[in-house]
């Protein structure tokens, strides 16, 4: 209990500050996504730039949620990698089946 | 952090039975992480399906302003999700889904504040922030209910699609969406909308139930008697995961 009281005064306030800062970052990224959705034309190279920015921003947002809100950044390294490494296979499957979808498209529209 | 670790250590001196905590996490927390990674695979399956089906359809090939729905190509999301409750006829692309995103991210913030209050054994703060989180979750579910209703009923004008019936081309006006046809584009578009947002909504619903349970147990002093608010942290992990999934749904379904 003595420890709990100490936490209240010092680390507690610092942690709350981190939480609110993380929220502001997430909010800023979401607002930026909206701005881009309506400012960059959804055609040709604009479309490619849009999608790239959206995907990068999504990964950044996911990083903040997992790292700070879910506290994974501060867990043991073994736990950190146990959770993150399997995602590599998900990314591979996503890429592989989008490629496959492109092939289906090509066979329907020769 | 030290405070929680010490409290847990005195409670369970034998930790996991071997005297050590694998990965320096409590049993329950680690199992929650393993559940979440398996749930990640389930959601990924839906996302991968979306990616594959989306790429097997042609995209709309013209200026965005002239877009009209057709079953022949994939719709532009900002042209489909552009309605607001109580503002009939107003075109507000993606505004409503933006509000939903904000609600969910904010409820994630109040959740992590409840977890932080739990570390301090601050019962009143845990209750306060849990209530805000429950409110956020309920508000999100309400928004989704409206979103689904609007999607199913469709717009006033509907869309005129040409279809082959008995070997002849006929024009047919379609209003709204179901699993076999919809006014927005290919049938798969509405199917994926229902499956992906529905599966996510079910998770939010389960999360709200768990949050209510945590709030109830906290307010009856259950966690004070147990000497640890770690259960708030475990349910918090689940709630953040639901928020995390929405970040991906928002990008890949609504923005791209």
CSV table of C-alpha atoms in Angstrom, one decimal, chain B residues 29-119:
chain,number,residue,atom,x,y,z
B,29,UNK,CA,-2.5,-10.7,-18.6
B,30,UNK,CA,-0.4,-13.0,-20.8
B,31,UNK,CA,-3.4,-15.2,-21.6
B,32,UNK,CA,-5.3,-12.0,-22.6
B,33,UNK,CA,-2.4,-11.1,-25.0
B,34,UNK,CA,-2.5,-14.6,-26.5
B,35,UNK,CA,-6.3,-14.4,-26.9
B,36,UNK,CA,-5.8,-11.0,-28.6
B,37,UNK,CA,-3.2,-12.4,-31.0
B,38,UNK,CA,-5.6,-15.1,-32.0
B,39,UNK,CA,-8.4,-12.6,-32.4
B,40,UNK,CA,-6.0,-10.6,-34.6
B,41,UNK,CA,-5.8,-13.6,-36.9
B,42,UNK,CA,-9.6,-13.7,-37.2
B,43,UNK,CA,-9.9,-10.0,-38.0
B,44,UNK,CA,-6.9,-10.4,-40.4
B,45,UNK,CA,-8.8,-13.1,-42.3
B,46,UNK,CA,-11.6,-10.6,-42.9
B,47,UNK,CA,-9.2,-7.9,-43.9
B,48,UNK,CA,-7.3,-10.3,-46.2
B,49,UNK,CA,-10.6,-11.3,-47.8
B,50,UNK,CA,-11.5,-7.6,-48.4
B,51,UNK,CA,-8.1,-7.1,-50.0
B,52,UNK,CA,-8.4,-10.0,-52.3
B,53,UNK,CA,-12.0,-9.3,-53.4
B,54,UNK,CA,-11.3,-5.6,-53.8
B,55,UNK,CA,-8.4,-6.3,-56.1
B,56,UNK,CA,-10.4,-8.7,-58.2
B,57,UNK,CA,-12.9,-5.9,-59.1
B,58,UNK,CA,-12.2,-2.9,-61.3
B,59,UNK,CA,-12.0,0.5,-59.6
B,60,UNK,CA,-14.0,3.5,-60.7
B,61,UNK,CA,-12.2,5.1,-63.6
B,62,UNK,CA,-13.2,8.7,-63.9
B,63,UNK,CA,-13.4,12.0,-62.0
B,64,UNK,CA,-14.6,11.5,-58.5
B,65,UNK,CA,-17.3,14.2,-58.9
B,66,UNK,CA,-19.1,12.3,-61.6
B,67,UNK,CA,-19.2,9.0,-59.7
B,68,UNK,CA,-22.4,6.9,-60.0
B,69,UNK,CA,-22.8,3.5,-58.4
B,70,UNK,CA,-22.7,0.4,-60.7
B,71,UNK,CA,-22.4,-3.3,-59.9
B,72,UNK,CA,-19.6,-3.4,-62.5
B,73,UNK,CA,-16.9,-1.6,-60.4
B,74,UNK,CA,-16.0,-1.0,-56.8
B,75,UNK,CA,-17.6,2.1,-55.2
B,76,UNK,CA,-15.7,5.1,-53.8
B,77,UNK,CA,-16.4,5.0,-50.0
B,78,UNK,CA,-16.6,8.7,-49.5
B,79,UNK,CA,-19.4,8.8,-52.1
B,80,UNK,CA,-21.4,6.1,-50.2
B,81,UNK,CA,-20.9,7.0,-46.6
B,82,UNK,CA,-21.9,10.7,-46.8
B,83,UNK,CA,-25.1,10.9,-44.6
B,84,UNK,CA,-25.7,12.3,-41.1
B,85,UNK,CA,-28.5,11.5,-38.7
B,86,UNK,CA,-31.2,14.2,-38.4
B,87,UNK,CA,-29.7,16.0,-41.4
B,88,UNK,CA,-31.6,14.4,-44.3
B,89,UNK,CA,-30.3,15.3,-47.7
B,90,UNK,CA,-27.1,16.9,-46.4
B,91,UNK,CA,-23.9,15.6,-48.1
B,92,UNK,CA,-21.2,15.2,-45.5
B,93,UNK,CA,-18.7,12.6,-46.8
B,94,UNK,CA,-17.1,10.5,-44.0
B,95,UNK,CA,-18.1,13.0,-41.3
B,96,UNK,CA,-20.2,10.5,-39.4
B,97,UNK,CA,-17.6,7.8,-39.5
B,98,UNK,CA,-15.1,10.4,-38.3
B,99,UNK,CA,-17.3,11.1,-35.3
B,100,UNK,CA,-17.4,7.3,-34.6
B,101,UNK,CA,-13.6,7.1,-34.8
B,102,UNK,CA,-13.3,10.0,-32.3
B,103,UNK,CA,-15.7,8.4,-29.9
B,104,UNK,CA,-13.9,5.1,-29.9
B,105,UNK,CA,-10.4,6.6,-29.5
B,106,UNK,CA,-11.7,8.8,-26.7
B,107,UNK,CA,-13.2,5.8,-24.9
B,108,UNK,CA,-9.8,4.1,-25.2
B,109,UNK,CA,-8.3,7.1,-23.4
B,110,UNK,CA,-10.8,7.0,-20.6
B,111,UNK,CA,-10.1,3.2,-20.4
B,112,UNK,CA,-6.4,3.7,-20.0
B,113,UNK,CA,-7.1,6.4,-17.4
B,114,UNK,CA,-9.2,3.8,-15.5
B,115,UNK,CA,-6.3,1.4,-15.6
B,116,UNK,CA,-3.9,4.1,-14.3
B,117,UNK,CA,-6.4,4.8,-11.5
B,118,UNK,CA,-6.4,1.1,-10.7
B,119,UNK,CA,-2.6,1.1,-10.2
